[in-house]
């Protein structure tokens, strides 16, 4: 009995000592540790000690609310369901699950007492503009550095300018928007009132017909515009811009000033980039030529010398008429400094292509990589 009592006391003393060690840590250290974790992991630390019980509420790291896969699977199950009544019942369950997730997010955000957050990501189908407005306002209030928004392709959320005008958002460094409507006034705000903004990515988003990327304090280093179908004219004057990506239809683009641009990605029907003077300074070029191949080939005959190009990545469909192989040849001929060639191929490889691929390996490239789909 004495031995058991002694062991119990020993365990209690050890637990008390461990708790004292935790409690003796300076306040900033536990908060910094928690901010490196996911929010659910940070919340579990509330059982460590009395001091840590509410410490997780000062979490200042990255908050990710990504229910897209779960919602997508539920939608698939609804489509597969046989019978209208069953589909209606599953739709009700889907809406209830979505509302439960939304309520949980609102409760969590209300619990947080941190003054700043590193990143905030919302990536799921939501049905309430009111909730989204609150979340965007929360991002501004917490001085978020990285903001990602996507609420489903069928829910076109208009980013409200008045929320941003009411408070300064000069902490923003990275902005990723998918299926979001961005007005001209909203774009001007980002260009002029977010001096730390280094990246803008707009995917499947509604934008003005004319976009002007410029500003006296513009620090933008990366611009991505993917399938923004309303866009017709684009003017870029960004001295710090290092990377540009465009996927979409024919477009009138004027690169007024891009002295730092070294990486470019083009895809879709747009091939006019071949005329641009900045191509001579590009070090990494990614091209998707799976559309309008004959026109691309014609344009490639006008390619200037890509004297600084070190890495070329090409996405193509190989056929047996030699058109795609001609594109390879024209690109390689225009790239005397090329050291790495990555090729992503759709459909099957033909003997003539296999010979060309082996020929590239014998040309002394540091890296030749081929991916087939």
Tab-separated table of C-alpha atoms in Angstrom:
chain	number	residue	atom	x	y	z
A	1	UNK	CA	0.000	0.000	0.000
A	2	UNK	CA	2.803	2.394	0.897
A	3	UNK	CA	4.520	1.607	-2.401
A	4	UNK	CA	1.335	2.376	-4.378
A	5	UNK	CA	0.798	5.640	-2.508
A	6	UNK	CA	4.433	6.627	-3.106
A	7	UNK	CA	4.068	5.907	-6.850
A	8	UNK	CA	0.880	8.001	-7.004
A	9	UNK	CA	2.596	10.920	-5.305
A	10	UNK	CA	5.541	10.597	-7.657
A	11	UNK	CA	3.258	10.765	-10.704
A	12	UNK	CA	1.452	13.795	-9.291
A	13	UNK	CA	4.749	15.584	-8.629
A	14	UNK	CA	5.952	14.782	-12.144
A	15	UNK	CA	2.694	16.065	-13.657
A	16	UNK	CA	2.889	19.232	-11.567
A	17	UNK	CA	6.518	19.743	-12.607
A	18	UNK	CA	5.682	19.265	-16.303
A	19	UNK	CA	2.813	21.715	-15.980
A	20	UNK	CA	5.066	24.246	-14.262
A	21	UNK	CA	7.607	23.987	-17.098
A	22	UNK	CA	4.866	24.681	-19.643
A	23	UNK	CA	3.479	27.549	-17.606
A	24	UNK	CA	6.916	29.132	-17.235
A	25	UNK	CA	7.289	29.606	-20.989
A	26	UNK	CA	7.051	33.267	-22.046
A	27	UNK	CA	3.621	34.083	-23.474
A	28	UNK	CA	4.904	34.702	-26.990
A	29	UNK	CA	6.519	31.268	-27.369
A	30	UNK	CA	3.365	29.127	-26.928
A	31	UNK	CA	1.397	31.442	-29.220
A	32	UNK	CA	4.129	31.194	-31.877
A	33	UNK	CA	4.097	27.395	-31.558
A	34	UNK	CA	0.318	27.215	-31.854
A	35	UNK	CA	0.335	29.435	-34.934
A	36	UNK	CA	2.462	26.839	-36.758
A	37	UNK	CA	-0.225	24.187	-36.279
A	38	UNK	CA	-3.566	23.649	-37.960
A	39	UNK	CA	-6.370	25.301	-35.993
A	40	UNK	CA	-7.887	21.979	-34.821
A	41	UNK	CA	-4.490	20.824	-33.544
A	42	UNK	CA	-3.978	24.147	-31.784
A	43	UNK	CA	-7.367	23.827	-30.069
A	44	UNK	CA	-6.436	20.381	-28.693
A	45	UNK	CA	-3.574	21.911	-26.685
A	46	UNK	CA	-6.159	23.423	-24.325
A	47	UNK	CA	-5.865	20.249	-22.201
A	48	UNK	CA	-2.124	20.716	-21.538
A	49	UNK	CA	-2.480	23.104	-18.616
A	50	UNK	CA	-4.643	25.813	-17.121
A	51	UNK	CA	-2.557	28.469	-18.824
A	52	UNK	CA	-3.043	26.820	-22.223
A	53	UNK	CA	-6.799	26.342	-21.850
A	54	UNK	CA	-7.670	29.468	-23.833
A	55	UNK	CA	-4.285	30.114	-25.413
A	56	UNK	CA	-5.360	28.623	-28.757
A	57	UNK	CA	-7.801	31.529	-29.202
A	58	UNK	CA	-4.755	33.737	-29.875
A	59	UNK	CA	-3.857	31.559	-32.884
A	60	UNK	CA	-2.349	33.756	-35.602
A	61	UNK	CA	-1.337	31.274	-38.297
A	62	UNK	CA	-3.143	29.957	-41.375
A	63	UNK	CA	-6.872	29.229	-41.298
A	64	UNK	CA	-8.062	26.932	-44.095
A	65	UNK	CA	-11.726	26.097	-44.521
A	66	UNK	CA	-11.746	23.656	-47.418
A	67	UNK	CA	-14.901	21.591	-47.688
A	68	UNK	CA	-14.811	21.378	-51.471
A	69	UNK	CA	-14.036	17.641	-51.690
A	70	UNK	CA	-16.728	16.643	-49.185
A	71	UNK	CA	-19.322	18.838	-50.881
A	72	UNK	CA	-18.287	17.544	-54.301
A	73	UNK	CA	-18.685	13.920	-53.203
A	74	UNK	CA	-22.121	14.683	-51.758
A	75	UNK	CA	-23.186	16.302	-55.046
A	76	UNK	CA	-22.012	13.211	-56.954
A	77	UNK	CA	-24.057	10.977	-54.655
A	78	UNK	CA	-27.127	13.149	-55.245
A	79	UNK	CA	-26.764	12.828	-59.029
A	80	UNK	CA	-26.366	9.051	-58.758
A	81	UNK	CA	-29.421	8.670	-56.535
A	82	UNK	CA	-32.396	6.983	-58.187
A	83	UNK	CA	-35.782	8.547	-57.662
A	84	UNK	CA	-36.784	12.163	-57.269
A	85	UNK	CA	-37.759	11.816	-53.607
A	86	UNK	CA	-34.371	10.387	-52.659
A	87	UNK	CA	-32.602	13.188	-54.520
A	88	UNK	CA	-34.677	15.797	-52.703
A	89	UNK	CA	-33.883	14.194	-49.342
A	90	UNK	CA	-30.168	14.184	-50.135
A	91	UNK	CA	-30.355	17.828	-51.264
A	92	UNK	CA	-31.820	18.708	-47.868
A	93	UNK	CA	-28.979	16.820	-46.158
A	94	UNK	CA	-26.461	18.646	-48.353
A	95	UNK	CA	-27.880	22.061	-47.429
A	96	UNK	CA	-27.945	21.095	-43.745
A	97	UNK	CA	-24.322	19.942	-43.838
A	98	UNK	CA	-23.273	23.136	-45.579
A	99	UNK	CA	-25.090	25.261	-42.999
A	100	UNK	CA	-23.535	23.289	-40.136
A	101	UNK	CA	-20.081	23.894	-41.590
A	102	UNK	CA	-20.862	27.597	-42.041
A	103	UNK	CA	-22.081	27.901	-38.435
A	104	UNK	CA	-18.936	26.187	-37.159
A	105	UNK	CA	-16.768	28.661	-39.086
A	106	UNK	CA	-18.685	31.607	-37.632
A	107	UNK	CA	-18.312	30.267	-34.076
A	108	UNK	CA	-14.601	29.659	-34.550
A	109	UNK	CA	-13.913	33.115	-35.975
A	110	UNK	CA	-15.859	34.694	-33.113
A	111	UNK	CA	-13.669	32.811	-30.609
A	112	UNK	CA	-10.364	34.080	-32.002
A	113	UNK	CA	-8.746	36.958	-30.104
A	114	UNK	CA	-5.603	37.360	-32.219
A	115	UNK	CA	-4.817	40.777	-33.671
A	116	UNK	CA	-3.388	39.392	-36.935
A	117	UNK	CA	-3.609	36.267	-39.111
A	118	UNK	CA	-1.081	34.999	-41.637
A	119	UNK	CA	-3.555	33.488	-44.092
A	120	UNK	CA	-7.262	32.835	-44.567
A	121	UNK	CA	-8.686	30.396	-47.115
A	122	UNK	CA	-12.338	29.679	-47.886
A	123	UNK	CA	-12.758	26.926	-50.469
A	124	UNK	CA	-16.252	25.430	-50.464
A	125	UNK	CA	-19.801	25.965	-51.726
A	126	UNK	CA	-21.647	28.418	-49.537
A	127	UNK	CA	-25.154	29.779	-49.860
A	128	UNK	CA	-25.122	33.055	-47.929
A	129	UNK	CA	-23.599	36.323	-49.130
A	130	UNK	CA	-24.080	37.727	-45.637
A	131	UNK	CA	-21.715	35.116	-44.166
A	132	UNK	CA	-19.117	35.752	-46.867
A	133	UNK	CA	-19.253	39.498	-46.244
A	134	UNK	CA	-18.548	38.814	-42.561
A	135	UNK	CA	-15.589	36.601	-43.435
A	136	UNK	CA	-14.088	39.163	-45.796
A	137	UNK	CA	-14.544	41.816	-43.110
A	138	UNK	CA	-12.835	39.484	-40.639
A	139	UNK	CA	-9.865	39.098	-43.015
A	140	UNK	CA	-9.482	42.872	-43.227
A	141	UNK	CA	-9.862	43.311	-39.470
A	142	UNK	CA	-7.221	40.649	-38.704
A	143	UNK	CA	-4.760	42.124	-41.218
A	144	UNK	CA	-4.497	38.906	-43.213
A	145	UNK	CA	-1.418	38.577	-45.445
A	146	UNK	CA	-2.779	35.865	-47.753
A	147	UNK	CA	-6.446	35.652	-48.796
A	148	UNK	CA	-7.987	32.878	-50.931
A	149	UNK	CA	-11.677	32.846	-51.855
A	150	UNK	CA	-13.740	30.294	-53.786
A	151	UNK	CA	-17.392	29.573	-53.056
A	152	UNK	CA	-18.311	27.319	-55.963
A	153	UNK	CA	-18.537	27.935	-59.704
A	154	UNK	CA	-22.309	28.399	-59.561
A	155	UNK	CA	-22.201	31.031	-56.802
A	156	UNK	CA	-20.863	34.283	-58.240
A	157	UNK	CA	-19.843	36.418	-55.287
A	158	UNK	CA	-19.196	40.109	-55.948
A	159	UNK	CA	-16.314	41.391	-53.855
A	160	UNK	CA	-17.812	44.408	-52.007
A	161	UNK	CA	-15.691	47.539	-52.313
A	162	UNK	CA	-17.361	49.256	-49.344
A	163	UNK	CA	-15.922	46.670	-46.923
A	164	UNK	CA	-12.400	47.543	-48.022
A	165	UNK	CA	-12.943	51.296	-48.083
A	166	UNK	CA	-14.153	51.295	-44.482
A	167	UNK	CA	-10.810	49.901	-43.254
A	168	UNK	CA	-7.262	49.822	-44.614
A	169	UNK	CA	-6.014	46.484	-45.903
A	170	UNK	CA	-2.332	47.296	-46.310
A	171	UNK	CA	-1.206	43.918	-44.909
A	172	UNK	CA	-2.324	41.931	-47.975
A	173	UNK	CA	0.526	40.186	-49.837
A	174	UNK	CA	-1.210	37.377	-51.763
A	175	UNK	CA	-4.719	37.405	-53.274
A	176	UNK	CA	-6.221	34.304	-54.930
A	177	UNK	CA	-9.782	34.506	-56.236
A	178	UNK	CA	-11.704	31.816	-58.098
A	179	UNK	CA	-15.206	32.357	-59.520
A	180	UNK	CA	-15.391	35.777	-57.875
A	181	UNK	CA	-16.673	38.975	-59.508
A	182	UNK	CA	-14.109	41.764	-59.259
A	183	UNK	CA	-15.232	45.258	-60.246
A	184	UNK	CA	-13.060	47.984	-61.742
A	185	UNK	CA	-13.157	49.915	-58.466
A	186	UNK	CA	-12.075	46.824	-56.548
A	187	UNK	CA	-9.099	46.271	-58.854
A	188	UNK	CA	-8.052	49.895	-58.516
A	189	UNK	CA	-8.213	49.536	-54.739
A	190	UNK	CA	-5.856	46.544	-54.783
A	191	UNK	CA	-3.417	48.339	-57.083
A	192	UNK	CA	-3.339	51.597	-55.132
A	193	UNK	CA	-4.142	50.736	-51.503
A	194	UNK	CA	-2.282	47.451	-50.952
A	195	UNK	CA	1.422	48.416	-51.085
A	196	UNK	CA	2.611	44.935	-49.999
A	197	UNK	CA	0.548	43.031	-52.574
A	198	UNK	CA	2.915	40.746	-54.525
A	199	UNK	CA	0.549	38.260	-56.152
A	200	UNK	CA	-2.883	38.414	-57.779
A	201	UNK	CA	-4.476	35.247	-59.161
A	202	UNK	CA	-7.899	35.445	-60.828
A	203	UNK	CA	-9.361	32.150	-62.080
A	204	UNK	CA	-12.773	31.772	-63.758
A	205	UNK	CA	-13.589	35.198	-62.386
A	206	UNK	CA	-15.697	38.013	-63.812
A	207	UNK	CA	-13.514	41.050	-64.440
A	208	UNK	CA	-13.952	44.347	-66.345
A	209	UNK	CA	-13.457	44.269	-70.119
A	210	UNK	CA	-10.458	46.553	-69.672
A	211	UNK	CA	-7.881	46.021	-66.937
A	212	UNK	CA	-5.016	48.347	-66.128
A	213	UNK	CA	-2.305	46.908	-63.915
A	214	UNK	CA	-0.339	49.884	-62.666
A	215	UNK	CA	0.051	52.164	-59.672
A	216	UNK	CA	2.559	54.511	-58.040
A	217	UNK	CA	3.257	52.100	-55.165
A	218	UNK	CA	2.621	48.848	-57.034
A	219	UNK	CA	4.811	46.017	-55.725
A	220	UNK	CA	3.184	43.243	-57.777
A	221	UNK	CA	5.545	40.365	-58.637
A	222	UNK	CA	3.127	37.720	-59.934
A	223	UNK	CA	-0.056	38.106	-62.005
A	224	UNK	CA	-2.269	35.177	-63.062
A	225	UNK	CA	-5.361	35.526	-65.257
A	226	UNK	CA	-6.989	32.201	-66.118
A	227	UNK	CA	-10.248	31.861	-68.060
A	228	UNK	CA	-11.479	35.379	-67.310
A	229	UNK	CA	-13.713	35.405	-70.378
A	230	UNK	CA	-14.962	39.008	-70.119
A	231	UNK	CA	-11.456	40.441	-70.379
A	232	UNK	CA	-10.740	42.113	-73.734
A	233	UNK	CA	-7.958	44.624	-73.069
A	234	UNK	CA	-5.060	44.437	-70.634
A	235	UNK	CA	-2.413	47.051	-69.962
A	236	UNK	CA	0.517	46.253	-67.669
A	237	UNK	CA	2.994	48.717	-66.242
A	238	UNK	CA	4.646	46.936	-63.318
A	239	UNK	CA	8.378	47.346	-62.830
A	240	UNK	CA	8.540	44.606	-60.159
A	241	UNK	CA	6.517	41.998	-62.071
A	242	UNK	CA	8.542	38.767	-62.340
A	243	UNK	CA	5.911	36.215	-63.382
A	244	UNK	CA	2.883	36.473	-65.702
A	245	UNK	CA	0.333	33.774	-66.556
A	246	UNK	CA	-2.530	34.016	-69.031
A	247	UNK	CA	-4.949	31.313	-70.162
A	248	UNK	CA	-7.819	32.405	-72.349
A	249	UNK	CA	-9.026	33.740	-75.704
A	250	UNK	CA	-7.444	36.331	-77.978
A	251	UNK	CA	-6.668	39.477	-76.060
A	252	UNK	CA	-5.207	42.924	-76.661
A	253	UNK	CA	-2.318	43.176	-74.201
A	254	UNK	CA	0.068	46.079	-73.907
A	255	UNK	CA	3.160	45.413	-71.829
A	256	UNK	CA	4.165	49.020	-71.202
A	257	UNK	CA	6.858	48.383	-68.617
A	258	UNK	CA	7.890	44.924	-67.354
A	259	UNK	CA	11.691	45.126	-66.931
A	260	UNK	CA	11.782	42.407	-64.230
A	261	UNK	CA	9.641	39.826	-66.048
A	262	UNK	CA	11.536	36.509	-66.313
A	263	UNK	CA	8.778	33.872	-66.188
A	264	UNK	CA	5.746	33.644	-68.489
A	265	UNK	CA	2.944	31.123	-69.027
A	266	UNK	CA	0.488	31.212	-71.942
A	267	UNK	CA	-2.374	28.912	-72.889
A	268	UNK	CA	-5.717	28.808	-74.648
A	269	UNK	CA	-6.230	30.600	-77.953
A	270	UNK	CA	-3.902	33.485	-77.188
A	271	UNK	CA	-0.765	33.446	-79.353
A	272	UNK	CA	-0.086	37.148	-79.880
A	273	UNK	CA	2.505	37.057	-77.076
A	274	UNK	CA	5.012	36.025	-79.744
A	275	UNK	CA	5.203	39.650	-80.881
A	276	UNK	CA	6.150	40.966	-77.437
A	277	UNK	CA	9.579	42.491	-76.954
A	278	UNK	CA	9.928	41.144	-73.396
A	279	UNK	CA	10.383	37.578	-74.719
A	280	UNK	CA	14.114	38.160	-75.053
A	281	UNK	CA	14.407	38.579	-71.267
A	282	UNK	CA	12.320	35.507	-70.322
A	283	UNK	CA	14.211	32.720	-68.513
A	284	UNK	CA	11.303	30.298	-68.029
A	285	UNK	CA	8.496	29.874	-70.572
A	286	UNK	CA	5.476	27.573	-70.220
A	287	UNK	CA	3.245	27.071	-73.259
A	288	UNK	CA	0.022	25.124	-73.687
A	289	UNK	CA	-0.493	24.657	-77.437
A	290	UNK	CA	-3.305	22.116	-77.298
A	291	UNK	CA	-5.631	24.643	-78.995
A	292	UNK	CA	-5.360	26.293	-82.432
A	293	UNK	CA	-2.202	24.365	-83.304
A	294	UNK	CA	-1.958	25.452	-86.996
A	295	UNK	CA	-2.178	29.121	-86.007
A	296	UNK	CA	0.430	28.566	-83.297
A	297	UNK	CA	2.795	27.020	-85.828
A	298	UNK	CA	2.373	30.008	-88.124
A	299	UNK	CA	3.121	32.380	-85.260
A	300	UNK	CA	6.156	30.362	-84.181
A	301	UNK	CA	7.784	31.104	-87.538
A	302	UNK	CA	7.915	34.740	-86.342
A	303	UNK	CA	9.525	33.965	-82.987
A	304	UNK	CA	12.374	36.276	-81.987
A	305	UNK	CA	15.481	34.754	-80.487
A	306	UNK	CA	14.818	33.703	-76.886
A	307	UNK	CA	18.404	34.363	-75.898
A	308	UNK	CA	17.900	34.136	-72.117
A	309	UNK	CA	15.490	31.190	-72.048
A	310	UNK	CA	16.788	28.448	-69.741
A	311	UNK	CA	13.674	26.336	-69.097
A	312	UNK	CA	10.927	25.572	-71.613
A	313	UNK	CA	7.791	23.652	-70.636
A	314	UNK	CA	5.421	22.606	-73.400
A	315	UNK	CA	1.943	21.061	-73.173
A	316	UNK	CA	0.862	19.593	-76.504
A	317	UNK	CA	-1.179	16.995	-78.362
A	318	UNK	CA	1.023	14.848	-80.574
A	319	UNK	CA	-0.446	13.832	-83.934
A	320	UNK	CA	0.867	11.982	-86.939
A	321	UNK	CA	0.910	14.895	-89.370
A	322	UNK	CA	4.083	16.452	-87.978
A	323	UNK	CA	2.486	19.771	-87.016
A	324	UNK	CA	3.329	19.501	-83.314
A	325	UNK	CA	6.857	18.338	-84.062
A	326	UNK	CA	7.330	21.447	-86.181
A	327	UNK	CA	6.369	23.520	-83.152
A	328	UNK	CA	9.029	21.758	-81.073
A	329	UNK	CA	11.637	22.401	-83.731
A	330	UNK	CA	10.816	26.108	-84.095
A	331	UNK	CA	10.893	26.663	-80.329
A	332	UNK	CA	14.180	24.855	-79.841
A	333	UNK	CA	15.759	26.669	-82.772
A	334	UNK	CA	14.858	30.014	-81.179
A	335	UNK	CA	16.312	29.026	-77.772
A	336	UNK	CA	20.130	28.869	-77.961
A	337	UNK	CA	20.619	28.989	-74.159
A	338	UNK	CA	18.030	26.338	-73.264
A	339	UNK	CA	19.159	23.922	-70.542
A	340	UNK	CA	15.916	22.248	-69.493
A	341	UNK	CA	13.008	21.046	-71.628
A	342	UNK	CA	9.794	19.657	-70.083
A	343	UNK	CA	7.192	18.158	-72.402
A	344	UNK	CA	3.667	17.175	-71.337
A	345	UNK	CA	2.008	15.146	-74.067
A	346	UNK	CA	-1.628	14.154	-74.586
A	347	UNK	CA	-2.646	11.094	-76.661
A	348	UNK	CA	-0.066	8.495	-77.718
A	349	UNK	CA	3.549	8.879	-78.746
A	350	UNK	CA	4.380	8.205	-82.357
A	351	UNK	CA	7.692	6.735	-83.576
A	352	UNK	CA	8.785	10.035	-85.099
A	353	UNK	CA	8.268	11.729	-81.751
A	354	UNK	CA	10.202	9.064	-79.864
A	355	UNK	CA	13.136	9.627	-82.180
A	356	UNK	CA	12.972	13.393	-81.596
A	357	UNK	CA	12.774	12.903	-77.823
A	358	UNK	CA	15.902	10.726	-77.844
A	359	UNK	CA	17.574	13.253	-80.124
A	360	UNK	CA	16.972	15.971	-77.512
A	361	UNK	CA	18.690	13.874	-74.861
A	362	UNK	CA	21.730	13.627	-77.091
A	363	UNK	CA	21.899	17.418	-77.530
A	364	UNK	CA	23.424	18.019	-74.090
A	365	UNK	CA	20.449	19.422	-72.174
A	366	UNK	CA	20.848	19.327	-68.398
A	367	UNK	CA	17.309	17.969	-68.105
A	368	UNK	CA	14.811	16.595	-70.607
A	369	UNK	CA	11.543	15.435	-69.085
A	370	UNK	CA	8.500	13.934	-70.771
A	371	UNK	CA	5.065	13.338	-69.214
A	372	UNK	CA	2.386	11.502	-71.193
A	373	UNK	CA	-1.365	11.675	-70.598
